C-alpha atoms as one frame of an Amber mdcrd trajectory, in Angstrom:
protein
 -48.003 -30.243  37.240 -46.584 -33.628  38.303 -49.907 -34.998  39.651 -51.168
 -33.877  35.878 -48.774 -36.531  34.444 -48.579 -39.033  36.883 -51.423 -42.001
  35.686 -51.790 -44.513  33.571 -52.748 -42.585  29.779 -49.219 -40.780  27.424
 -48.545 -37.475  28.812 -45.073 -37.255  27.599 -46.286 -35.185  24.332 -47.638
 -32.723  26.379 -44.994 -31.934  28.598 -43.572 -28.913  26.820 -47.009 -27.374
  26.174 -47.806 -27.766  29.620 -44.699 -26.251  31.130 -44.959 -23.156  28.656
 -49.136 -22.762  29.750 -47.718 -22.726  33.000 -45.081 -20.502  32.628 -47.583
 -18.145  30.601 -50.070 -17.911  33.322 -47.085 -17.059  35.982 -45.771 -14.266
  34.146 -49.192 -13.262  33.500 -50.171 -13.444  37.703 -46.893 -11.460  37.881
 -47.709  -8.669  35.582 -50.873  -8.493  38.031 -49.290  -8.717  41.123 -47.009
  -6.135  40.496 -46.848  -3.534  43.538 -48.536  -6.024  45.907 -47.185  -8.333
  48.643 -47.407 -11.309  46.301 -45.218  -9.896  44.116 -41.885 -11.433  45.184
 -43.539 -15.442  45.331 -43.906 -15.246  41.121 -39.974 -14.741  40.183 -38.610
 -17.918  42.359 -41.882 -19.838  40.506 -40.941 -18.839  36.832 -37.357 -19.160
  37.891 -38.164 -23.379  39.050 -40.519 -23.478  35.948 -37.837 -22.625  33.397
 -35.658 -24.932  34.756 -37.812 -28.032  34.430 -39.093 -26.831  31.135 -35.229
 -26.354  30.221 -34.790 -30.085  31.388 -37.490 -31.225  29.426 -36.166 -29.882
  26.369 -32.765 -31.506  26.373 -34.600 -35.233  26.446 -34.449 -36.429  23.784
 -37.650 -38.686  24.235 -39.328 -35.749  25.313 -38.468 -34.270  21.915 -39.860
 -37.077  20.025 -42.285 -37.710  22.117 -43.642 -34.401  21.246 -42.834 -34.350
  17.532 -44.936 -37.654  17.025 -47.823 -36.085  18.455 -49.530 -35.240  15.631
 -50.993 -31.806  17.102 -47.841 -30.584  17.361 -44.727 -31.771  15.034 -42.099
 -29.450  14.546 -44.757 -26.393  15.149 -44.142 -26.105  18.985 -40.500 -25.970
  18.542 -40.897 -23.727  15.864 -42.933 -21.162  17.738 -41.680 -21.304  21.258
 -38.284 -23.148  21.200 -36.534 -21.220  18.283 -32.604 -21.742  19.826 -33.048
 -25.237  19.685 -34.024 -26.095  15.936 -31.358 -27.276  14.801 -30.653 -29.729
  17.413 -34.072 -30.866  17.374 -34.299 -31.663  13.306 -31.034 -33.193  13.464
 -32.106 -35.096  15.979 -35.717 -36.420  14.078 -33.805 -36.575  10.873 -31.004
 -38.599  11.901 -33.891 -40.796  13.764 -35.782 -41.023  10.773 -32.839 -41.927
   8.322 -31.538 -44.703  10.834 -34.885 -45.944  11.339 -35.250 -45.884   7.964
 -32.096 -47.760   6.992 -33.210 -50.357   9.480 -36.105 -51.107   7.983 -34.989
 -51.181   4.403 -32.534 -53.545   5.854 -35.083 -56.041   7.191 -37.376 -55.890
   4.023 -38.186 -58.954   2.582 -37.428 -59.400  -1.083 -41.108 -59.304  -2.329
 -42.128 -55.374  -3.812 -44.184 -54.038  -0.658 -47.546 -53.434  -1.244 -49.031
 -49.674  -2.326 -49.407 -47.627   0.848 -52.262 -46.476   1.626 -51.199 -42.877
   2.281 -50.870 -42.197  -1.484 -52.506 -38.655  -2.734 -54.184 -40.479  -5.537
 -57.169 -42.631  -3.020 -60.908 -43.059  -4.084 -64.027 -41.896  -2.700 -64.547
 -45.193  -0.932 -61.092 -44.302   1.096 -62.612 -40.557   2.407 -64.153 -40.263
   6.052 -65.595 -37.292   5.216 -68.388 -38.214   3.263 -67.566 -35.095   0.805
 -69.208 -32.472   3.038 -69.050 -29.179   3.060 -66.591 -29.463   6.000 -64.028
 -30.986   4.191 -60.589 -28.709   4.015 -58.066 -31.412   3.177 -56.919 -31.022
  -0.436 -58.730 -33.381  -2.919 -56.748 -34.830  -6.101 -54.912 -32.892  -7.815
 -55.090 -29.885  -5.158 -52.639 -32.654  -2.931 -49.530 -31.503  -2.781 -46.510
 -33.236  -3.896 -43.962 -33.547  -0.792 -41.122 -35.500  -1.289 -40.417 -37.395
   1.502 -43.169 -38.864   4.416 -40.970 -36.748   6.841 -41.692 -33.491   5.322
 -45.629 -34.653   4.717 -45.741 -35.043   8.001 -43.881 -32.202   8.911 -45.957
 -29.842   7.240 -49.432 -31.091   7.764 -49.732 -31.588   3.993 -51.199 -34.959
   4.353 -54.891 -35.606   3.821 -56.350 -36.555   7.160 -59.650 -37.549   5.833
 -58.227 -40.588   3.949 -57.425 -43.876   5.648 -53.602 -44.244   6.395 -51.057
 -43.841   8.328 -48.940 -40.476   7.668 -46.041 -42.196   9.202 -46.290 -45.567
   8.247 -42.562 -46.511   8.962 -43.128 -46.087  12.480 -46.144 -48.485  12.725
 -43.960 -51.173  10.632 -40.942 -50.895  13.065 -43.299 -51.098  16.007 -44.595
 -54.319  14.452 -41.585 -55.634  13.733 -40.216 -54.505  17.105 -42.942 -56.061
  18.863 -42.857 -59.592  16.726 -38.724 -59.394  17.678 -39.825 -59.548  21.591
 -42.419 -62.280  21.171
């Protein structure tokens, strides 16, 4: 697994998923190897995999990278890391609120431009060409969600619409990069 996570592309959001796949594969092979000479090698391998997976789930950076990956959001944590859910939700909410208050404190006095991620969009904003395979909610079918964070967690953001799911994160990256220049 170490060889797979090395390189120039971002792999951190996939660490927990890869550990889960590795653990599931080892457990299946252990079941198949019961009563054979290979049976003894799987228990230490499973123990070490669980050790490193537990280290990864305790790392806030791994949690945030996994959470921000659109394929996972909270779903991976909800399905496989139930014991850690309270801590993970608290961490994500704390980071979101800290970043939100920071962005509000540096916001210019002029009113902000209307966000493109609003549910009232036009056909020109759609990337799906209104075909039969557009399964995303439209117009009045779009769920009304109170916060940007809830919209991201529930996956109810209409993905065929041009815009940002987490606009606050993009703004923060721009501000941070401008400050570093």
